[in-house]
CSV table of C-alpha atoms and ligand atoms in Angstrom, one decimal:
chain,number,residue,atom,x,y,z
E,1,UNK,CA,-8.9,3.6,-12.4
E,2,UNK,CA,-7.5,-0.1,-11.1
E,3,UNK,CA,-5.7,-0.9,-8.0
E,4,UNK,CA,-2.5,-2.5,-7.8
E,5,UNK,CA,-3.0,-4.8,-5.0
E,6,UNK,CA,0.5,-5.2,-4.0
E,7,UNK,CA,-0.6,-7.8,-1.2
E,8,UNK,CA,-1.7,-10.4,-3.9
E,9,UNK,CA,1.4,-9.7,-5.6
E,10,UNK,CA,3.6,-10.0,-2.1
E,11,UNK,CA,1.6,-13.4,-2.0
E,12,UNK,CA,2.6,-14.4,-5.4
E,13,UNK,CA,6.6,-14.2,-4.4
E,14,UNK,CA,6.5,-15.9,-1.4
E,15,UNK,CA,4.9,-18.3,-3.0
E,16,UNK,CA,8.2,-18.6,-5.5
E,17,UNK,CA,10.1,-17.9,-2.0
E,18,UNK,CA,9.0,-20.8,-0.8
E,19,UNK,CA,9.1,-23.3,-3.5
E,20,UNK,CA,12.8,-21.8,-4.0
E,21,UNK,CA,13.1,-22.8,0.1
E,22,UNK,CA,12.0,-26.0,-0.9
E,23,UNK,CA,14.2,-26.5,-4.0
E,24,UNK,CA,17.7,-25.3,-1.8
E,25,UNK,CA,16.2,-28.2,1.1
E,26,UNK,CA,16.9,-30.7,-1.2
E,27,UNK,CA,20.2,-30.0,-1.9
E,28,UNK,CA,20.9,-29.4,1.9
E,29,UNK,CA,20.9,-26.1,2.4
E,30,UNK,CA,18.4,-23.5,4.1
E,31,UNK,CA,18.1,-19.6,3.3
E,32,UNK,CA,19.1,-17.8,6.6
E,33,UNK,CA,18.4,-14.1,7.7
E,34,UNK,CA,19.6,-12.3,10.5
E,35,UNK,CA,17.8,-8.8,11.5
E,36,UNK,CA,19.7,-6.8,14.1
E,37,UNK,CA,17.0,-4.1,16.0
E,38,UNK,CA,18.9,-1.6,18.1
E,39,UNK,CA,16.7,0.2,20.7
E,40,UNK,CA,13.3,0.8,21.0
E,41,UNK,CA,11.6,2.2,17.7
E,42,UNK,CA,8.4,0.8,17.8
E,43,UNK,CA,7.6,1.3,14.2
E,44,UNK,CA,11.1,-0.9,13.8
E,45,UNK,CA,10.4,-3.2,16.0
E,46,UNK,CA,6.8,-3.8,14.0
E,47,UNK,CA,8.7,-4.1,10.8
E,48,UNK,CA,11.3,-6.7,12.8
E,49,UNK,CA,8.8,-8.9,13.9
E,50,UNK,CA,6.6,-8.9,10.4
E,51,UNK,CA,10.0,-10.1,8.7
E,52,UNK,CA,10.7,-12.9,11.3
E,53,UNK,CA,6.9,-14.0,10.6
E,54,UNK,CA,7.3,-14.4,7.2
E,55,UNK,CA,10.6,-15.8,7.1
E,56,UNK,CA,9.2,-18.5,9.9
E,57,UNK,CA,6.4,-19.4,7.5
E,58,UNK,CA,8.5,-19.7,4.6
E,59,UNK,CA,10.8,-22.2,6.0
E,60,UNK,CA,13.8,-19.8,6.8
E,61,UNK,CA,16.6,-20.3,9.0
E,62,UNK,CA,15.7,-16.3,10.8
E,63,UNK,CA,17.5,-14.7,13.7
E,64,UNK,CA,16.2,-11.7,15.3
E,65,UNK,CA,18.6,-9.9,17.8
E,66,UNK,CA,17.6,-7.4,19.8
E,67,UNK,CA,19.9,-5.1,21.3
E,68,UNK,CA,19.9,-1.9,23.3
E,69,UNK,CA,20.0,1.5,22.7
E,70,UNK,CA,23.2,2.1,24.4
E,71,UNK,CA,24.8,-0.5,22.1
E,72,UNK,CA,28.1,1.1,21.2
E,73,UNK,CA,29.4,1.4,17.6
E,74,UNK,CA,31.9,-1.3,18.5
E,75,UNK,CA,30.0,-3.8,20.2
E,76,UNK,CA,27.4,-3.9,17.1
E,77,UNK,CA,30.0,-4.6,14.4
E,78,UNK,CA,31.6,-7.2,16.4
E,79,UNK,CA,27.9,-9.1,16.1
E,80,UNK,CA,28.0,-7.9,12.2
E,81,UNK,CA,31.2,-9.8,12.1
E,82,UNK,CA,30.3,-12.6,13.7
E,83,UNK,CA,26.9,-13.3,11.1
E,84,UNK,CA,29.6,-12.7,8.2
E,85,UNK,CA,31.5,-15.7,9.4
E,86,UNK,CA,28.2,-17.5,9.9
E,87,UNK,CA,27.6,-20.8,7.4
E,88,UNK,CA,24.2,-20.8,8.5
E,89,UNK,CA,23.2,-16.9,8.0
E,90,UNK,CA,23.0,-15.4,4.1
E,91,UNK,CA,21.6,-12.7,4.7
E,92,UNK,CA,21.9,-9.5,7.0
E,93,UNK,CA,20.1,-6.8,7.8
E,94,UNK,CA,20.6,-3.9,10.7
E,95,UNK,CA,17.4,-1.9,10.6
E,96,UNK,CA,17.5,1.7,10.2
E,97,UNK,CA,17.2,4.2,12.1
E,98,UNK,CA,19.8,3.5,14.1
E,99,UNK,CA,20.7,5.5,17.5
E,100,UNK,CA,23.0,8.6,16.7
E,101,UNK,CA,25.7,7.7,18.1
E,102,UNK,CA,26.5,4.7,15.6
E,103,UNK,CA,28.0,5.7,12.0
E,104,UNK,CA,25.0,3.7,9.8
E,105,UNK,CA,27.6,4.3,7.0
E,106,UNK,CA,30.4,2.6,9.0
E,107,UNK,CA,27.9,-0.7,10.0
E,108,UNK,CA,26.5,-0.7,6.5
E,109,UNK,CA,30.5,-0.8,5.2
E,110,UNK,CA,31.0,-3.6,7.7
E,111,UNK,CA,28.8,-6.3,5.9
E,112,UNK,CA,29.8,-8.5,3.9
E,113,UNK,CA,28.6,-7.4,0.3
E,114,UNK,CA,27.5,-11.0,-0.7
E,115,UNK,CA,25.6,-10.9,2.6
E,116,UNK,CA,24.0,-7.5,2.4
E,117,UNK,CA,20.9,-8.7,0.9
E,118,UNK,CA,19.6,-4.8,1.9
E,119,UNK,CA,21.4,-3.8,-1.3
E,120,UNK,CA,23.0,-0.8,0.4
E,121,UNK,CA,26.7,-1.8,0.5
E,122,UNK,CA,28.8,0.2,-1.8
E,123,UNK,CA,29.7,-2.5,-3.9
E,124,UNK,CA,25.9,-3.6,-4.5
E,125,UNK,CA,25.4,0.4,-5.1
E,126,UNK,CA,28.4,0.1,-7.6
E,127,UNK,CA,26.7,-3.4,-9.0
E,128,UNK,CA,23.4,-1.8,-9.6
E,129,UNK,CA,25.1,1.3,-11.4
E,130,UNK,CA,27.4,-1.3,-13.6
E,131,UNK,CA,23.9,-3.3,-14.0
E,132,UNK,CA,25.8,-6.1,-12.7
E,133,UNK,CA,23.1,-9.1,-12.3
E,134,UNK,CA,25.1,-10.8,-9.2
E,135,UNK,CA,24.7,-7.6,-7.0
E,136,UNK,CA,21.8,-7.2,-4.5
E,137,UNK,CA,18.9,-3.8,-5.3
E,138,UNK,CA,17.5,-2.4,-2.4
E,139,UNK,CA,13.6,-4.1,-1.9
E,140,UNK,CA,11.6,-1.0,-2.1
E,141,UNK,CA,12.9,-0.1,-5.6
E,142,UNK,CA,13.1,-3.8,-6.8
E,143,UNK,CA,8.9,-3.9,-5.2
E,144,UNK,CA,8.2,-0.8,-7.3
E,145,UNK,CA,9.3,-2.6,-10.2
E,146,UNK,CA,8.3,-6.0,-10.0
E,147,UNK,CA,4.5,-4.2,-8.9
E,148,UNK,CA,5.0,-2.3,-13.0
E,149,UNK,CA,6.1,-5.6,-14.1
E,150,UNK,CA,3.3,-7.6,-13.1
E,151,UNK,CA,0.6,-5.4,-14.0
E,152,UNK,CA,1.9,-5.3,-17.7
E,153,UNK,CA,2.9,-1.5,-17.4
E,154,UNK,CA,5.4,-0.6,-20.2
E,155,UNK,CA,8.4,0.6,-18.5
E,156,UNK,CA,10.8,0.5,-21.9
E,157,UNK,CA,10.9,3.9,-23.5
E,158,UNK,CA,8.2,5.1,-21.0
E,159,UNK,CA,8.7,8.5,-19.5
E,160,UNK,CA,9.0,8.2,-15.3
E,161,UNK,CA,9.5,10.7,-12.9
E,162,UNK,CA,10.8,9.6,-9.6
E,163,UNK,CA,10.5,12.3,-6.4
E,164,UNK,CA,12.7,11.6,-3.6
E,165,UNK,CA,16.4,10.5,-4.2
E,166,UNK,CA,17.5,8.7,-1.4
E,167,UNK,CA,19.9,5.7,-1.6
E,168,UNK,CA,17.3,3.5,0.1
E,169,UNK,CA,14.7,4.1,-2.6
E,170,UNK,CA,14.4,7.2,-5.3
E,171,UNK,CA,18.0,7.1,-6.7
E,172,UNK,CA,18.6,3.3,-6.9
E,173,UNK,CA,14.8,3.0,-8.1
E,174,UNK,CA,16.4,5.8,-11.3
E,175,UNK,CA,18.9,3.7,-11.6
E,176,UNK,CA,17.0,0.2,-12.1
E,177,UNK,CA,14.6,2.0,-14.4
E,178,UNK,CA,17.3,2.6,-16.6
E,179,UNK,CA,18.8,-0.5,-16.7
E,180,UNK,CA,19.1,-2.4,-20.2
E,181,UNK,CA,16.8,-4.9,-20.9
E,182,UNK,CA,13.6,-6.4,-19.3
E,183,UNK,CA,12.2,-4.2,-16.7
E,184,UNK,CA,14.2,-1.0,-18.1
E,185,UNK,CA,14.8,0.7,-20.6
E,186,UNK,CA,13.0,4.0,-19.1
E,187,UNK,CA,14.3,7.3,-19.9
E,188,UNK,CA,14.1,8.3,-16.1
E,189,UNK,CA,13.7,12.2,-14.3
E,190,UNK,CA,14.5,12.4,-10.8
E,191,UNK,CA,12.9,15.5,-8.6
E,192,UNK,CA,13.9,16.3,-5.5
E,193,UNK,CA,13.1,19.2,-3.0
E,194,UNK,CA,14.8,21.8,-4.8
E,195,UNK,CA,13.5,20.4,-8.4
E,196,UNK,CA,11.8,24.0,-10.2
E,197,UNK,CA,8.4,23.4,-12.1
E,198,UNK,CA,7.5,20.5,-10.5
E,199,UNK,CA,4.0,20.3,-11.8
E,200,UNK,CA,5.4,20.6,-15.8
E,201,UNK,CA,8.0,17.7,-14.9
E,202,UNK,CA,5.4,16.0,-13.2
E,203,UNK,CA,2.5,16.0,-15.9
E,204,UNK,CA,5.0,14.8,-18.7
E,205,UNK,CA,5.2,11.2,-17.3
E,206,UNK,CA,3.8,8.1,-17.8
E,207,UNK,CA,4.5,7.1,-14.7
E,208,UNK,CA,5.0,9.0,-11.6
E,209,UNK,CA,6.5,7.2,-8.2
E,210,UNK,CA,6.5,9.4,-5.0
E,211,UNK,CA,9.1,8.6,-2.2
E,212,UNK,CA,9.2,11.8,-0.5
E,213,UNK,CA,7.7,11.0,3.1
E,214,UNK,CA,5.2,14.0,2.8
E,215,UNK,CA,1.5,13.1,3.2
E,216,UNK,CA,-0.9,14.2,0.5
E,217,UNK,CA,1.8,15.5,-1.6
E,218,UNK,CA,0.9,14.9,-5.1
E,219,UNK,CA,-2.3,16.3,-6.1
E,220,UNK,CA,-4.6,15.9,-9.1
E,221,UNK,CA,-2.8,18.8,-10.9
E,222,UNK,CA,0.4,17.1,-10.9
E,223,UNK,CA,-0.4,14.0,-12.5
E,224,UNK,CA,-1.9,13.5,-16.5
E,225,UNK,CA,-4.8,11.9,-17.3
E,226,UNK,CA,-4.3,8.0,-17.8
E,227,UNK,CA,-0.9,7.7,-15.4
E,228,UNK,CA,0.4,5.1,-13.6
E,229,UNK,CA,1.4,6.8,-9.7
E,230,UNK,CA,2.9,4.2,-7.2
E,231,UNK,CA,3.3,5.7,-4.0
E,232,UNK,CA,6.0,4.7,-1.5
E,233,UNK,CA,5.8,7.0,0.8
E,234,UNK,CA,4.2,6.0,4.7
E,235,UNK,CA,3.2,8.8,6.9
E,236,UNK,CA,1.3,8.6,9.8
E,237,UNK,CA,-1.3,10.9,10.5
E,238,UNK,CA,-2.9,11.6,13.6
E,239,UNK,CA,-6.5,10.6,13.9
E,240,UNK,CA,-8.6,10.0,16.7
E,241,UNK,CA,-11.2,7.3,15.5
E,242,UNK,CA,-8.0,5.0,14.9
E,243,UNK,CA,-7.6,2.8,18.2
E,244,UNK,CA,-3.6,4.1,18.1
E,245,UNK,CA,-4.5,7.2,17.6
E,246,UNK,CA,-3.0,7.5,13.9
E,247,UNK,CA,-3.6,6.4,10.6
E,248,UNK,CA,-1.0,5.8,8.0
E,249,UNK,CA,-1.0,7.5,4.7
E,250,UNK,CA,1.4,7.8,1.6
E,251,UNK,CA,2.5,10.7,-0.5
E,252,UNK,CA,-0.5,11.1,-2.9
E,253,UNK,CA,-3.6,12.8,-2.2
E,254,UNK,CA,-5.0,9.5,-3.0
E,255,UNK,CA,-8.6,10.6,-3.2
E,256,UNK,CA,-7.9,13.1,-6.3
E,257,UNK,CA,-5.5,11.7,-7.8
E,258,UNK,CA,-7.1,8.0,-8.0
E,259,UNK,CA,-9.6,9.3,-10.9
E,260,UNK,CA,-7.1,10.3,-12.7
E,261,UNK,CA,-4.7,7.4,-13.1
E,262,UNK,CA,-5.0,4.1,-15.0
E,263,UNK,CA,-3.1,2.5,-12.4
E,264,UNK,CA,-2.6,3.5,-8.7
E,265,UNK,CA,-0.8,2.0,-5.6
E,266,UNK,CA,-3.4,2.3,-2.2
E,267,UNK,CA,-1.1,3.3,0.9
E,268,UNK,CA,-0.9,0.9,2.6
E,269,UNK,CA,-1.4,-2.5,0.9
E,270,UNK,CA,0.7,-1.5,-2.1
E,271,UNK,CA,4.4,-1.1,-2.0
E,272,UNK,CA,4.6,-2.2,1.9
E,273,UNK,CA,4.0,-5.9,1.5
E,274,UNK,CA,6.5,-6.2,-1.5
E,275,UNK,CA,9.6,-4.8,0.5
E,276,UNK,CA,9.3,-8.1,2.9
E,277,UNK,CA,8.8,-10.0,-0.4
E,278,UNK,CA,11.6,-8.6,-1.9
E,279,UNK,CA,14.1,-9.1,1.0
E,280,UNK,CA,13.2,-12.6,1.4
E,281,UNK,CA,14.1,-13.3,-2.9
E,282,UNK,CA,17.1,-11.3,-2.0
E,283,UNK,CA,18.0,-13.8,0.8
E,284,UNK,CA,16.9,-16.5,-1.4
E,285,UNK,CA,19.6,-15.4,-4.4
E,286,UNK,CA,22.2,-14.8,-1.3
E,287,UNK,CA,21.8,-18.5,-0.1
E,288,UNK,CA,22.1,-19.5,-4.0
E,289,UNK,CA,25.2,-17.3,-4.9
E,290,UNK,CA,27.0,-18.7,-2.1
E,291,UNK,CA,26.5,-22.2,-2.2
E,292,UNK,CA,26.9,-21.8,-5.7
E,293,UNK,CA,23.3,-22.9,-7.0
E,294,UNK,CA,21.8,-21.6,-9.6
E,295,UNK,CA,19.1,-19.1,-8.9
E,296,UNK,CA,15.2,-20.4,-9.8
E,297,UNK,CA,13.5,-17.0,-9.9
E,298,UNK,CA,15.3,-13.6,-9.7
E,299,UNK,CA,13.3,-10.2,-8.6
Z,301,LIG,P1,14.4,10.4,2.7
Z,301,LIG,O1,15.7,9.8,2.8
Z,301,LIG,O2,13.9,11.4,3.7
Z,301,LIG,O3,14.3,11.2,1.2
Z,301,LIG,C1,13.2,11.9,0.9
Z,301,LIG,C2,13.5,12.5,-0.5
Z,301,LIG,O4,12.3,13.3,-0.9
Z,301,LIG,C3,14.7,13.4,-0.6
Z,301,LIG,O5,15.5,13.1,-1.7
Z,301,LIG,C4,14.1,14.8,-0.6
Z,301,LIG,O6,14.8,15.8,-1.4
Z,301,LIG,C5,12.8,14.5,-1.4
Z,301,LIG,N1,11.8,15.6,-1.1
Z,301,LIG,C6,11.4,16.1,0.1
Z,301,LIG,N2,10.5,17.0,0.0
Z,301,LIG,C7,10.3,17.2,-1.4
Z,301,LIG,C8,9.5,18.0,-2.1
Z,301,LIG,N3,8.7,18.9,-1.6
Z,301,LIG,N4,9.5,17.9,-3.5
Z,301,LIG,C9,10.4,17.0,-4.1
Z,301,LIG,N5,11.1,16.1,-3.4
Z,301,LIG,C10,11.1,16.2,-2.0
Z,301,LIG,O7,13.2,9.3,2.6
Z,301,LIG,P2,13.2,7.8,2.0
Z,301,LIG,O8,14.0,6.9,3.0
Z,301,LIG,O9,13.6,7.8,0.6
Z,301,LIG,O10,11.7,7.5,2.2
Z,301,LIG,C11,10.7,8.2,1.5
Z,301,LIG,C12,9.3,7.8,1.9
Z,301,LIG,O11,9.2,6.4,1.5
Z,301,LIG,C13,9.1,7.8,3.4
Z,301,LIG,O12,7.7,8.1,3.6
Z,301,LIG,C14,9.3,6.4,3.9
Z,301,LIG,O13,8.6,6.1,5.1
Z,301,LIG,C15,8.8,5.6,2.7
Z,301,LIG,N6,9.4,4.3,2.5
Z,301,LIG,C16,8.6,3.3,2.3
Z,301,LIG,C17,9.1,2.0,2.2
Z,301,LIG,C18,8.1,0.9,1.9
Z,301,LIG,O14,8.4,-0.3,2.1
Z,301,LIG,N7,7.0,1.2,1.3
Z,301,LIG,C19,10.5,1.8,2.2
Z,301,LIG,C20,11.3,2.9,2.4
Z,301,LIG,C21,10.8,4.1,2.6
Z,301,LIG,P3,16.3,16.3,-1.0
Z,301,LIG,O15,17.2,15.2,-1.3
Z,301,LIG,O16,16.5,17.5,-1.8
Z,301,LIG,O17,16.2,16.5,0.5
């Protein structure tokens, strides 16, 4: 069994990121990402302030705004507005969950498409279905793949079975998969929670990728000998020695599964670090598309 260290490989794309940054400075422009937080969610607000890090160290143009929960629905697409007229922003991301009395669907409409470097626009969703390359794929899926990619895992012809089909990850992850070409080519299964004979589906793949949100889920007996298992699932679990009280965890019973697999993803330290990653190339091939330079390195 190997890890995939998906931190090393994180590191690896900023490092393109950043000579990309470097390549767009010299023709005058600078890659610019605005996050909007509404309210209070402290695991949001983490994953806010990791992606204004990174985008600081990189070189980006980033603009964090912070608003409260009692934002109305109104009030926060008049500031989505205002970043789609913005030269200076290519990129723009509202950060989910959002408090229930806001429409995510409406907000996630209101973006402009060649801004929505979340992927989640229904044009982008329509792009990634028509496998056309100018649209934007959500980061978790594009992660997942570029993690396959770089550890030489054959994904043409290979069978994969994805649980979990959410927009965000398991559906547009099928769809990738599938594409033509490079990085495709799969012939895809995708389970879900009222998928029958799990275990048979399960034990036919070459690879299996878990985004369910359900600690431990996958066990030894679901997997075959010599699989690949990437697991995108974060769950925290209470536990007491932890200073906060919780530890987090992914959907595989990682400690019997792992001797099982060729290749397996550690929660965390896998697929976490190449979702930042991920929406930093996507702001990169926003800022390219719109200036009309050619992209250097595409995810
Ligand atoms: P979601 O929208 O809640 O979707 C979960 C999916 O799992 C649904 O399609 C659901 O099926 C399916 N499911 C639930 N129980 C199942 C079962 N027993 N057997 C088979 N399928 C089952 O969640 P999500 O947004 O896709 O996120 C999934 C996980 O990935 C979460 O833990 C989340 O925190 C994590 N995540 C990680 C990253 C990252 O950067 N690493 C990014 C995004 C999400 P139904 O459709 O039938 O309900």
């Amino acid at each position: 069994m190997k890890l995939i260290d998906g931190k090393t490989v994180a590191e690896k794309i900023h490092e393109q990121t950043h000579a990309s940054v470097q390549m767009l400075a010299k023709r005058g422009h600078r890659p610019g990402l605005a996050v909007i937080l509404v309210g209070d969610n402290p695991a949001s607000r983490t994953y806010v302030r990791k992606k204004a890090e990174q985008c600081a160290k990189l070189g980006f143009h980033s603009v964090k705004l912070e608003l409260p929960e009692n934002t109305s629905q109104g009030e926060l697409l008049a500031h989505v507005a205002t970043f789609n007229q913005d030269p200076e922003i290519h990129g723009i991301l509202v950060q989910s969950p959002l408090p229930t009395h806001i429409n995510e669907a409406k907000i996630v409409h209101a973006i402009s498409p060649e801004k929505d470097v979340d992927g989640f626009h229904p044009i982008n969703v329509a792009k990634l279905a028509l496998e056309d390359p100018s649209g934007f794929i959500p980061c978790t899926p594009l992660g997942c793949r570029c993690l396959l990619l770089e550890y030489g895992v054959p994904i043409s012809g290979a069978n994969v079975v994805v649980l979990g089909r959410s927009m965000i990850v398991g559906k547009s992850l099928a769809l990738l998969l599938m594409q033509r070409g490079s990085g495709g080519d799969a012939t895809v299964t995708v389970a879900h929670s009222r998928t029958l004979h799990l275990e048979t589906i399960t034990r036919a793949a070459d690879i299996v990728i878990t985004a369910i949100g359900s600690p431990h889920f996958l066990q030894a007996k679901h997997v075959r000998d010599g699989a690949v298992v990437i697991d995108v699932g974060i769950n925290r679990v209470e536990d007491a020695s932890q200073k906060n009280g919780y530890r987090l965890v992914g959907d595989v019973d990682f400690e019997n599964v792992a001797p099982k697999c060729s290749l397996i993803t550690p929660v965390p330290g896998g697929v976490g670090p190449m979702t930042i990653a991920m929406l930093l190339s996507n702001t990169i091939k926003a800022c390219c598309q719109i200036h009309g330079v050619q992209v250097l390195h595409s995810t």
